[in-house]
mmCIF file of C-alpha atoms and ligand atoms in Angstrom:
data_model
loop_
_atom_site.group_PDB
_atom_site.id
_atom_site.type_symbol
_atom_site.label_atom_id
_atom_site.label_comp_id
_atom_site.label_asym_id
_atom_site.label_seq_id
_atom_site.Cartn_x
_atom_site.Cartn_y
_atom_site.Cartn_z
ATOM 1 C CA MET A 1 5.330 -11.253 -9.280
ATOM 2 C CA LEU A 2 7.713 -9.891 -6.526
ATOM 3 C CA GLY A 3 6.005 -11.729 -4.244
ATOM 4 C CA ILE A 4 5.369 -8.751 -1.621
ATOM 5 C CA ASN A 5 2.140 -9.881 -0.270
ATOM 6 C CA HIS A 6 1.870 -6.842 1.083
ATOM 7 C CA VAL A 7 -1.217 -5.258 -0.243
ATOM 8 C CA ALA A 8 -5.154 -6.056 0.346
ATOM 9 C CA PRO A 9 -6.292 -7.853 -2.941
ATOM 10 C CA ALA A 10 -8.955 -5.834 -5.271
ATOM 11 C CA LYS A 11 -10.098 -5.812 -8.320
ATOM 12 C CA PRO A 12 -12.834 -4.332 -9.938
ATOM 13 C CA ILE A 13 -16.332 -4.254 -10.084
ATOM 14 C CA ALA A 14 -19.873 -2.373 -11.620
ATOM 15 C CA ILE A 15 -22.192 -2.215 -8.983
ATOM 16 C CA PRO A 16 -25.333 -0.474 -9.751
ATOM 17 C CA TYR A 17 -25.520 2.927 -7.958
ATOM 18 C CA GLN A 18 -29.548 1.841 -6.841
ATOM 19 C CA GLN A 19 -28.517 -1.191 -5.361
ATOM 20 C CA LEU A 20 -25.512 0.467 -3.291
ATOM 21 C CA ILE A 21 -27.451 2.887 -1.754
ATOM 22 C CA ASP A 22 -30.339 0.410 -0.795
ATOM 23 C CA ALA A 23 -26.932 -1.010 0.609
ATOM 24 C CA ALA A 24 -26.976 1.207 3.722
ATOM 25 C CA GLU A 25 -27.476 1.815 6.251
ATOM 26 C CA PRO A 26 -31.061 4.091 6.343
ATOM 27 C CA SER A 27 -29.720 5.884 8.752
ATOM 28 C CA HIS A 28 -26.627 6.687 6.333
ATOM 29 C CA ARG A 29 -28.746 6.588 2.832
ATOM 30 C CA THR A 30 -28.187 10.254 2.061
ATOM 31 C CA TYR A 31 -24.636 10.455 3.461
ATOM 32 C CA VAL A 32 -23.085 7.880 1.588
ATOM 33 C CA ALA A 33 -25.206 8.893 -1.647
ATOM 34 C CA GLU A 34 -23.306 12.215 -0.922
ATOM 35 C CA ARG A 35 -20.690 10.389 -1.315
ATOM 36 C CA PHE A 36 -21.367 8.819 -4.481
ATOM 37 C CA ALA A 37 -21.928 12.104 -5.806
ATOM 38 C CA ASP A 38 -18.762 11.714 -7.753
ATOM 39 C CA ALA A 39 -18.129 8.595 -8.554
ATOM 40 C CA ILE A 40 -18.168 7.146 -11.853
ATOM 41 C CA VAL A 41 -21.528 7.056 -12.624
ATOM 42 C CA ARG A 42 -22.921 5.621 -16.151
ATOM 43 C CA ASN A 43 -26.435 4.494 -16.881
ATOM 44 C CA GLY A 44 -26.900 3.672 -13.882
ATOM 45 C CA VAL A 45 -24.438 1.728 -13.047
ATOM 46 C CA VAL A 46 -20.896 2.266 -10.110
ATOM 47 C CA TYR A 47 -17.863 2.077 -11.863
ATOM 48 C CA GLY A 48 -14.839 1.445 -9.401
ATOM 49 C CA GLU A 49 -12.614 -1.239 -7.439
ATOM 50 C CA VAL A 50 -13.750 -3.925 -4.172
ATOM 51 C CA GLN A 51 -11.054 -4.405 -1.027
ATOM 52 C CA TRP A 52 -10.543 -7.380 0.985
ATOM 53 C CA TRP A 53 -11.307 -5.478 4.270
ATOM 54 C CA LEU A 54 -8.116 -5.507 6.483
ATOM 55 C CA PRO A 55 -8.822 -7.050 9.713
ATOM 56 C CA ARG A 56 -9.094 -3.585 12.579
ATOM 57 C CA SER A 57 -6.480 -3.279 15.931
ATOM 58 C CA SER A 58 -7.840 -2.635 18.779
ATOM 59 C CA SER A 59 -4.035 -1.650 19.919
ATOM 60 C CA PRO A 60 -2.206 1.905 19.599
ATOM 61 C CA ARG A 61 0.661 -0.170 19.485
ATOM 62 C CA SER A 62 -0.191 -2.334 16.235
ATOM 63 C CA GLY A 63 -1.526 0.720 13.818
ATOM 64 C CA ALA A 64 -0.227 2.555 11.456
ATOM 65 C CA ILE A 65 2.727 3.660 11.379
ATOM 66 C CA GLY A 66 3.599 7.194 9.874
ATOM 67 C CA SER A 67 4.953 10.460 9.812
ATOM 68 C CA THR A 68 2.474 9.801 14.358
ATOM 69 C CA SER A 69 4.466 8.130 15.065
ATOM 70 C CA THR A 70 7.762 9.220 14.408
ATOM 71 C CA ARG A 71 9.760 6.527 16.543
ATOM 72 C CA ALA A 72 8.678 4.319 14.563
ATOM 73 C CA ARG A 73 9.832 5.364 11.276
ATOM 74 C CA THR A 74 13.022 6.524 12.836
ATOM 75 C CA SER A 75 13.772 2.804 14.485
ATOM 76 C CA GLY A 76 12.642 0.977 10.804
ATOM 77 C CA THR A 77 15.356 3.418 8.750
ATOM 78 C CA SER A 78 17.934 3.898 11.559
ATOM 79 C CA THR A 79 18.092 -0.111 12.162
ATOM 80 C CA SER A 80 18.295 -0.384 8.154
ATOM 81 C CA ARG A 81 21.351 0.691 8.025
ATOM 82 C CA SER A 82 23.198 -0.956 10.456
ATOM 83 C CA ALA A 83 25.141 -3.002 8.269
ATOM 84 C CA GLY A 84 21.763 -5.890 8.969
ATOM 85 C CA ARG A 85 22.215 -5.834 12.300
ATOM 86 C CA PHE A 86 18.896 -6.210 13.171
ATOM 87 C CA PRO A 87 17.603 -6.913 17.641
ATOM 88 C CA PRO A 88 15.793 -9.788 16.839
ATOM 89 C CA GLU A 89 12.500 -7.937 18.092
ATOM 90 C CA TYR A 90 13.193 -5.844 15.532
ATOM 91 C CA ARG A 91 13.961 -8.002 12.119
ATOM 92 C CA ALA A 92 10.166 -9.067 10.507
ATOM 93 C CA LEU A 93 9.625 -5.183 10.860
ATOM 94 C CA CYS A 94 12.322 -3.805 9.675
ATOM 95 C CA GLU A 95 12.308 -6.052 6.766
ATOM 96 C CA GLN A 96 8.667 -5.238 6.205
ATOM 97 C CA LEU A 97 10.059 -1.458 6.243
ATOM 98 C CA SER A 98 12.241 -2.179 3.645
ATOM 99 C CA ALA A 99 10.661 -4.034 1.213
ATOM 100 C CA LEU A 100 7.913 -1.050 1.689
ATOM 101 C CA ILE A 101 10.519 1.789 0.310
ATOM 102 C CA VAL A 102 11.241 -0.800 -2.521
ATOM 103 C CA PHE A 103 7.579 -1.328 -3.186
ATOM 104 C CA ASP A 104 7.047 2.774 -3.299
ATOM 105 C CA VAL A 105 9.656 3.651 -5.114
ATOM 106 C CA LEU A 106 9.268 1.388 -8.034
ATOM 107 C CA ILE A 107 5.351 2.305 -8.294
ATOM 108 C CA ASP A 108 6.954 5.515 -7.109
ATOM 109 C CA ASN A 109 4.404 6.503 -4.289
ATOM 110 C CA ALA A 110 4.533 10.232 -2.901
ATOM 111 C CA ASP A 111 1.836 9.078 0.124
ATOM 112 C CA ARG A 112 2.950 6.362 2.393
ATOM 113 C CA TRP A 113 4.059 8.635 5.016
ATOM 114 C CA SER A 114 0.948 10.726 5.959
ATOM 115 C CA GLY A 115 -0.024 8.179 9.244
ATOM 116 C CA ALA A 116 -3.328 6.156 7.250
ATOM 117 C CA ASN A 117 -1.771 4.641 4.632
ATOM 118 C CA THR A 118 0.016 1.265 6.519
ATOM 119 C CA MET A 119 -1.663 -0.772 9.229
ATOM 120 C CA MET A 120 0.004 -2.837 11.224
ATOM 121 C CA SER A 121 -2.215 -6.518 11.688
ATOM 122 C CA PRO A 122 -4.040 -7.426 15.003
ATOM 123 C CA ASP A 123 -1.197 -9.694 16.105
ATOM 124 C CA ALA A 124 1.499 -6.891 15.102
ATOM 125 C CA SER A 125 2.869 -9.491 12.602
ATOM 126 C CA THR A 126 1.685 -8.071 8.975
ATOM 127 C CA LEU A 127 2.333 -4.595 7.763
ATOM 128 C CA PHE A 128 -0.612 -3.715 5.320
ATOM 129 C CA PHE A 129 0.852 -1.233 3.033
ATOM 130 C CA MET A 130 -2.253 0.988 1.620
ATOM 131 C CA ASP A 131 -4.230 3.608 -0.324
ATOM 132 C CA ASN A 132 -1.171 3.093 -3.553
ATOM 133 C CA THR A 133 -3.327 5.663 -5.591
ATOM 134 C CA LEU A 134 -0.966 8.392 -5.269
ATOM 135 C CA SER A 135 1.550 6.251 -7.623
ATOM 136 C CA PHE A 136 3.408 6.424 -10.755
ATOM 137 C CA SER A 137 4.296 10.151 -11.596
ATOM 138 C CA ILE A 138 5.191 11.809 -14.462
ATOM 139 C CA HIS A 139 8.518 12.764 -13.130
ATOM 140 C CA ARG A 140 11.618 10.838 -14.677
ATOM 141 C CA PHE A 141 13.403 9.835 -11.874
ATOM 142 C CA GLY A 142 11.024 9.272 -9.646
ATOM 143 C CA HIS A 143 9.532 11.373 -6.702
ATOM 144 C CA GLU A 144 11.384 13.006 -4.347
ATOM 145 C CA ILE A 145 9.482 11.319 -1.111
ATOM 146 C CA PRO A 146 9.650 7.665 -2.136
ATOM 147 C CA ASN A 147 13.583 8.532 -3.472
ATOM 148 C CA THR A 148 14.654 9.830 0.132
ATOM 149 C CA ALA A 149 13.526 7.089 1.953
ATOM 150 C CA LEU A 150 15.223 4.664 -0.553
ATOM 151 C CA ARG A 151 18.574 6.313 0.071
ATOM 152 C CA ARG A 152 18.236 6.461 4.581
ATOM 153 C CA ILE A 153 17.566 2.584 3.899
ATOM 154 C CA GLU A 154 20.527 0.234 3.306
ATOM 155 C CA VAL A 155 19.088 -3.278 4.891
ATOM 156 C CA PHE A 156 16.876 -5.056 1.653
ATOM 157 C CA PRO A 157 15.176 -8.117 1.609
ATOM 158 C CA ARG A 158 17.478 -10.341 0.023
ATOM 159 C CA GLY A 159 14.337 -12.754 -1.620
ATOM 160 C CA LEU A 160 12.902 -9.263 -2.772
ATOM 161 C CA ILE A 161 16.028 -8.116 -4.776
ATOM 162 C CA ALA A 162 16.683 -11.479 -6.305
ATOM 163 C CA ARG A 163 13.190 -10.986 -7.935
ATOM 164 C CA LEU A 164 13.401 -7.542 -8.472
ATOM 165 C CA ARG A 165 16.426 -8.390 -10.328
ATOM 166 C CA ASP A 166 14.976 -11.356 -12.095
ATOM 167 C CA LEU A 167 12.305 -8.839 -13.700
ATOM 168 C CA THR A 168 11.917 -8.412 -17.008
ATOM 169 C CA TYR A 169 9.815 -6.204 -18.738
ATOM 170 C CA GLU A 170 8.247 -8.794 -21.114
ATOM 171 C CA ALA A 171 7.471 -10.810 -18.294
ATOM 172 C CA ILE A 172 5.192 -8.166 -16.881
ATOM 173 C CA ARG A 173 3.738 -7.008 -20.084
ATOM 174 C CA ALA A 174 2.123 -10.701 -20.768
ATOM 175 C CA ARG A 175 1.454 -11.160 -16.906
ATOM 176 C CA ALA A 176 -0.578 -7.224 -17.579
ATOM 177 C CA ARG A 177 -1.864 -9.233 -20.946
ATOM 178 C CA HIS A 178 -3.066 -12.830 -19.834
ATOM 179 C CA GLY A 179 -3.259 -11.897 -16.166
ATOM 180 C CA ARG A 180 -3.231 -14.704 -13.917
HETATM 181 N N1 LIG B 1 -9.400 -2.413 2.788
HETATM 182 C C1 LIG B 1 -8.998 -1.567 4.084
HETATM 183 N N2 LIG B 1 -9.257 -2.348 5.105
HETATM 184 C C2 LIG B 1 -9.403 -1.830 5.966
HETATM 185 N N3 LIG B 1 -9.319 -0.240 6.231
HETATM 186 C C3 LIG B 1 -9.623 0.175 5.393
HETATM 187 C C4 LIG B 1 -8.810 -0.129 3.708
HETATM 188 N N4 LIG B 1 -9.071 0.900 2.824
HETATM 189 C C5 LIG B 1 -8.911 1.839 3.314
HETATM 190 N N5 LIG B 1 -9.640 1.938 4.568
HETATM 191 C C6 LIG B 1 -9.268 2.724 5.564
HETATM 192 O O1 LIG B 1 -10.185 4.093 4.705
HETATM 193 C C7 LIG B 1 -9.270 4.788 4.938
HETATM 194 C C8 LIG B 1 -8.851 5.854 3.797
HETATM 195 O O2 LIG B 1 -8.624 5.093 2.920
HETATM 196 P P1 LIG B 1 -7.622 5.525 2.010
HETATM 197 O O3 LIG B 1 -6.141 5.657 2.894
HETATM 198 O O4 LIG B 1 -7.497 4.102 0.999
HETATM 199 O O5 LIG B 1 -8.220 6.447 1.245
HETATM 200 P P2 LIG B 1 -7.473 8.171 0.869
HETATM 201 O O6 LIG B 1 -7.737 8.556 -0.018
HETATM 202 O O7 LIG B 1 -6.457 8.717 2.205
HETATM 203 O O8 LIG B 1 -9.708 8.276 1.920
HETATM 204 P P3 LIG B 1 -9.914 9.955 1.893
HETATM 205 O O9 LIG B 1 -10.414 10.462 0.440
HETATM 206 O O10 LIG B 1 -10.393 9.966 3.507
HETATM 207 O O11 LIG B 1 -8.864 11.171 2.094
HETATM 208 C C9 LIG B 1 -7.584 4.091 5.445
HETATM 209 O O12 LIG B 1 -6.773 5.390 5.788
HETATM 210 C C10 LIG B 1 -7.780 3.413 6.749
HETATM 211 O O13 LIG B 1 -8.137 3.460 7.919
HETATM 212 MG MG1 LIG B 2 -5.683 7.079 2.430
#
């Protein structure tokens, strides 16, 4: 609804447990069975989520951005404070980092900067926002981690902020009720 489009499409799925195990490489069946041991299995059916597989890059330059990449993080946030004067080569990345920080405040995600929860597309054009599961905490004003990131930046994607301002509780409720 906000036009962010940086999260891999995902959907709920139910698969017979045995079918999952049979589909694994024979050499990995024991491991796969162990991995699914704590999955939600009811009447022999596993309930979970499937997700579009993000394209992998072999280049370390276009990998994850997190605590392991302090330079990328620092240049992203400090450039986002420089009153919109982005060096052209950083502009697209800063815009996406800024959208990511707004997104994390909205979903109250405390688990972004571990180093493995963002991934750059192989052509270095698109930053994927991964693993958004540690979100929607019980903190009344959100978790400190996303809020601190937000305080560090001063420049935001104009379209995203406009859509956010127009978003109403009613619109969210209608979408949640009826889907797309
Ligand atoms: N859709 C995807 N496409 C490609 N790689 C993915 C995708 N989802 C997850 N991965 C890879 O798997 C790793 C772990 O997935 P994710 O971050 O979603 O779960 P996690 O809860 O952090 O995992 P763990 O249980 O290992 O802590 C990611 O850091 C990434 O390398
Ligand atoms: Mg993760």
